[in-house]
């Protein structure tokens, strides 16, 4: 019998593999339980119907069937993806530009660098309140500035047409620095020899950026995309603080809709089915993006 | 069905008589009976709770009970409350509740402890239970279960700028039609240039609080013969009136307006009329800029008369509390005449007649004529008010969603009144069916 199949050697000592398993078991069990229990419980809840008085009965797939014919579900799904794509593109673009600027300006004082990245250190609730005040159509600074330059004022968060782009802009302001930090790390890890070769070959700055820097940054950008995707698909706090899903459901993402169903209208079963669906979407996105990241890795 | 609130001052005679007749239980009452116990209080982080919690040390010294406070903003507090109560957890002993909103739902779920036995068997000598506004107590009673003790009385009132009305030669409004006419006059008046003529709540889940007053004053009811009644003639008039006031004379972005925005706008002198909560009086007057140029009145009558909205926060004991007796001691202390008088001085309208008659409170009112107008409006709320905000069903919170959606659809121009009320009635009838 080999050592691998026999936990104890002839001398009676515990094998390294068993030692490793026994030492890591508590944390593995804890982690699995912390993930599996809430998820399993949510799935179980999604198969129940709750009355307004807290009574439950087994509903099978009723909640999922209801979802298919629920206009608000499809509205929430559309808004979730609209907000996701818009924010993601803006954050990747601005984050990369900011990282390139910080990378080029190596002598930038520390305080300026800190200011650049400070928005994402701000709690979303504080950021939401701050932007709520700035964007107030009557009293806010944003419209004051626009009208000072002779431009028409906007309703920002109060306009069904502008609310999602406005939320995307606020989120971009807050999270582009986070993307920039990731990209900056990627830039610093790029091999100098490639740039030296490009310089010898007489490549212009633009060519270096498009042909060398950005292609080499793809794995880093894919990582940033995965990290931001998880957050953006679950977008909640900023919306909740600023619009609560309004005006007239124009910013009611799936997450907001699920929250309201569960905690305001006490339809915990239906809310859970919405959340299970959202979790599957997030999980699916992560799997796809992970494959993309592996494909572009070098 | 609307429940009429009785005039608080009308109780004075009963109080005078009642004060002399202390129940037998009061003789044996001992504030230290639960010394060493701990009571967990789930509070809404609003001015009422903040004012009470300033005196926490007094409570602990008086009773020897340790008060553990768990405080959140209103929405988060409800979220926590639902989780705790649904899990039948004893984590919370006493909590703040709005009977007009969640009362029916929580009572039907059996989440409130019945406070009736406490009010009969465990009453401090100077508590004066009968002094509490009867209609607010009735509004917190469901199927004979007393679910909470009132902390305050509040409702939407009309704040308006007397200086602008005078400059623009507009008479104080005495009907809803007058408000519409005043808004039109203000819109074309040079002295009110750049000032929003009329503002009120436009945020979907928040607006039923103000819209309900329009509906009732127009003679409407949310339900008739067990069905949703928003498409009744009165309902449609109320929807049209409220939404068009906001659409034609309201501030830009009013569709996201709740109390916070309304208060800021009015306090900064940027709205001429603001129909919003009486609770906002201290905030609106902060800085004193509006103290001398404002008048406060209940919403003027409509075609159906005057039926102001009057509600109040209450303190309730969880059915799952392990220590309901000590929790009741906290409620008794927080809603005692002595505490209510202290809260009144901070602009928290008392649900007790005796607090209104308190000398210190009277002196506070006498300092500013506007404070007296505010109290007068509250007296009217207490006398004529209805606590019906949204549908009188277990799923009241969800009913508010559909009312808000109907108003916002008209306001945003995405539906006509006919379409909006028909959609709302359909959704609300489905909700009523689910009951």
Tab-separated table of N, CA and C in Angstrom, chain B residues 15-16 18-19 22 29 31 52 55 62 123-133 149-152 315 328-346 348-362:
chain	number	residue	atom	x	y	z
B	15	UNK	N	-59.826	63.766	31.209
B	15	UNK	CA	-58.525	63.667	31.878
B	15	UNK	C	-58.635	64.169	33.304
B	16	UNK	N	-59.306	65.334	33.429
B	16	UNK	CA	-59.436	65.932	34.760
B	16	UNK	C	-60.138	64.955	35.694
B	18	UNK	N	-60.470	61.672	35.107
B	18	UNK	CA	-59.677	60.444	35.176
B	18	UNK	C	-58.475	60.566	36.085
B	19	UNK	N	-57.891	61.764	36.144
B	19	UNK	CA	-56.674	61.932	36.930
B	19	UNK	C	-56.901	61.633	38.398
B	22	UNK	N	-57.182	56.964	40.167
B	22	UNK	CA	-56.020	56.148	39.817
B	22	UNK	C	-56.393	54.679	40.000
B	29	UNK	N	-47.678	50.124	41.478
B	29	UNK	CA	-46.701	50.207	40.387
B	29	UNK	C	-45.310	50.583	40.912
B	31	UNK	N	-41.520	51.417	39.388
B	31	UNK	CA	-40.693	51.639	38.199
B	31	UNK	C	-39.443	50.758	38.223
B	52	UNK	N	-36.462	61.183	21.728
B	52	UNK	CA	-36.670	60.274	22.874
B	52	UNK	C	-35.325	59.793	23.414
B	55	UNK	N	-33.019	61.207	26.113
B	55	UNK	CA	-33.329	61.042	27.546
B	55	UNK	C	-33.147	59.595	28.015
B	62	UNK	N	-34.328	55.770	36.054
B	62	UNK	CA	-35.652	55.636	36.676
B	62	UNK	C	-36.046	54.178	36.889
B	123	UNK	N	-50.005	50.039	35.084
B	123	UNK	CA	-49.990	51.448	34.675
B	123	UNK	C	-49.405	52.320	35.788
B	124	UNK	N	-48.459	53.161	35.433
B	124	UNK	CA	-47.854	54.074	36.410
B	124	UNK	C	-48.890	55.105	36.861
B	125	UNK	N	-48.789	55.602	38.102
B	125	UNK	CA	-49.814	56.514	38.635
B	125	UNK	C	-50.096	57.736	37.766
B	126	UNK	N	-49.065	58.308	37.133
B	126	UNK	CA	-49.303	59.548	36.375
B	126	UNK	C	-49.334	59.307	34.864
B	127	UNK	N	-49.568	58.076	34.456
B	127	UNK	CA	-49.472	57.782	33.030
B	127	UNK	C	-50.630	58.366	32.215
B	128	UNK	N	-51.827	58.339	32.750
B	128	UNK	CA	-53.012	58.895	32.082
B	128	UNK	C	-53.224	58.294	30.681
B	129	UNK	N	-53.482	57.005	30.670
B	129	UNK	CA	-53.687	56.309	29.400
B	129	UNK	C	-54.834	56.926	28.594
B	130	UNK	N	-55.893	57.300	29.297
B	130	UNK	CA	-57.066	57.832	28.593
B	130	UNK	C	-56.830	59.199	27.958
B	131	UNK	N	-55.715	59.796	28.304
B	131	UNK	CA	-55.374	61.099	27.749
B	131	UNK	C	-54.849	60.992	26.309
B	132	UNK	N	-54.419	59.809	25.928
B	132	UNK	CA	-53.902	59.615	24.563
B	132	UNK	C	-55.035	59.778	23.551
B	133	UNK	N	-54.731	60.438	22.426
B	133	UNK	CA	-55.755	60.674	21.408
B	133	UNK	C	-56.488	59.383	21.063
B	149	UNK	N	-48.787	52.185	21.117
B	149	UNK	CA	-49.173	53.401	21.842
B	149	UNK	C	-48.645	54.597	21.042
B	150	UNK	N	-49.524	55.562	20.723
B	150	UNK	CA	-49.122	56.679	19.856
B	150	UNK	C	-47.971	57.502	20.441
B	151	UNK	N	-47.085	57.867	19.538
B	151	UNK	CA	-45.939	58.712	19.919
B	151	UNK	C	-46.151	60.156	19.485
B	152	UNK	N	-46.849	60.327	18.380
B	152	UNK	CA	-47.041	61.687	17.845
B	152	UNK	C	-48.276	61.703	16.961
B	315	UNK	N	-45.370	53.023	19.406
B	315	UNK	CA	-44.407	52.059	19.937
B	315	UNK	C	-45.135	50.746	20.181
B	328	UNK	N	-42.833	47.076	27.998
B	328	UNK	CA	-43.976	47.945	28.289
B	328	UNK	C	-43.554	49.118	29.169
B	329	UNK	N	-42.613	48.880	30.081
B	329	UNK	CA	-42.120	49.969	30.936
B	329	UNK	C	-41.462	51.051	30.073
B	330	UNK	N	-40.720	50.609	29.062
B	330	UNK	CA	-40.081	51.593	28.174
B	330	UNK	C	-41.154	52.392	27.431
B	331	UNK	N	-42.172	51.683	26.934
B	331	UNK	CA	-43.241	52.369	26.196
B	331	UNK	C	-43.945	53.381	27.104
B	332	UNK	N	-44.203	52.928	28.321
B	332	UNK	CA	-44.893	53.815	29.254
B	332	UNK	C	-44.079	55.077	29.543
B	333	UNK	N	-42.792	54.868	29.703
B	333	UNK	CA	-41.927	56.026	29.973
B	333	UNK	C	-41.901	56.958	28.755
B	334	UNK	N	-41.709	56.381	27.542
B	334	UNK	CA	-41.554	57.200	26.332
B	334	UNK	C	-42.835	57.929	25.955
B	335	UNK	N	-43.987	57.349	26.312
B	335	UNK	CA	-45.262	57.983	25.924
B	335	UNK	C	-45.945	58.643	27.117
B	336	UNK	N	-45.210	58.822	28.194
B	336	UNK	CA	-45.788	59.450	29.388
B	336	UNK	C	-46.051	60.937	29.132
B	337	UNK	N	-46.959	61.529	29.853
B	337	UNK	CA	-47.229	62.970	29.666
B	337	UNK	C	-45.958	63.810	29.828
B	338	UNK	N	-45.101	63.407	30.766
B	338	UNK	CA	-43.886	64.182	31.013
B	338	UNK	C	-42.961	64.156	29.780
B	339	UNK	N	-42.797	62.968	29.193
B	339	UNK	CA	-41.926	62.861	28.017
B	339	UNK	C	-42.568	63.539	26.799
B	340	UNK	N	-43.876	63.362	26.646
B	340	UNK	CA	-44.560	63.972	25.505
B	340	UNK	C	-44.431	65.493	25.544
B	341	UNK	N	-44.465	66.047	26.761
B	341	UNK	CA	-44.312	67.504	26.888
B	341	UNK	C	-42.895	67.916	26.470
B	342	UNK	N	-41.915	67.106	26.826
B	342	UNK	CA	-40.538	67.424	26.429
B	342	UNK	C	-40.383	67.330	24.906
B	343	UNK	N	-40.985	66.288	24.316
B	343	UNK	CA	-40.886	66.103	22.858
B	343	UNK	C	-41.596	67.240	22.112
B	344	UNK	N	-42.690	67.693	22.699
B	344	UNK	CA	-43.466	68.760	22.040
B	344	UNK	C	-42.614	70.012	21.863
B	345	UNK	N	-41.731	70.269	22.833
B	345	UNK	CA	-40.880	71.462	22.743
B	345	UNK	C	-39.863	71.342	21.613
B	346	UNK	N	-39.720	70.146	21.073
B	346	UNK	CA	-38.807	69.954	19.938
B	346	UNK	C	-39.578	69.851	18.626
B	348	UNK	N	-42.297	68.036	18.048
B	348	UNK	CA	-42.957	66.753	17.775
B	348	UNK	C	-44.369	66.836	18.337
B	349	UNK	N	-45.330	66.881	17.436
B	349	UNK	CA	-46.700	67.159	17.846
B	349	UNK	C	-47.217	66.077	18.773
B	350	UNK	N	-47.675	66.461	19.934
B	350	UNK	CA	-48.092	65.471	20.930
B	350	UNK	C	-49.450	64.852	20.635
B	351	UNK	N	-49.595	63.554	20.861
B	351	UNK	CA	-50.899	62.915	20.693
B	351	UNK	C	-51.709	62.972	21.980
B	352	UNK	N	-51.265	63.775	22.925
B	352	UNK	CA	-51.952	63.890	24.218
B	352	UNK	C	-52.482	65.304	24.403
B	353	UNK	N	-53.689	65.394	24.870
B	353	UNK	CA	-54.252	66.704	25.155
B	353	UNK	C	-53.467	67.394	26.250
B	354	UNK	N	-53.024	66.627	27.235
B	354	UNK	CA	-52.343	67.246	28.371
B	354	UNK	C	-51.025	67.888	27.928
B	355	UNK	N	-50.365	67.313	26.932
B	355	UNK	CA	-49.122	67.927	26.453
B	355	UNK	C	-49.431	69.257	25.779
B	356	UNK	N	-50.560	69.300	25.060
B	356	UNK	CA	-50.961	70.561	24.430
B	356	UNK	C	-51.267	71.616	25.484
B	357	UNK	N	-51.683	71.177	26.637
B	357	UNK	CA	-52.034	72.114	27.704
B	357	UNK	C	-50.854	72.419	28.626
B	358	UNK	N	-49.749	71.780	28.357
B	358	UNK	CA	-48.576	71.980	29.204
B	358	UNK	C	-48.118	73.453	29.133
B	359	UNK	N	-47.787	74.023	30.282
B	359	UNK	CA	-47.439	75.444	30.334
B	359	UNK	C	-46.203	75.767	29.500
B	360	UNK	N	-45.186	74.919	29.618
B	360	UNK	CA	-43.945	75.167	28.866
B	360	UNK	C	-44.225	75.110	27.356
B	361	UNK	N	-45.095	74.162	26.969
B	361	UNK	CA	-45.434	74.024	25.548
B	361	UNK	C	-46.241	75.245	25.079
B	362	UNK	N	-47.143	75.673	25.932
B	362	UNK	CA	-47.939	76.862	25.583
B	362	UNK	C	-47.029	78.076	25.401
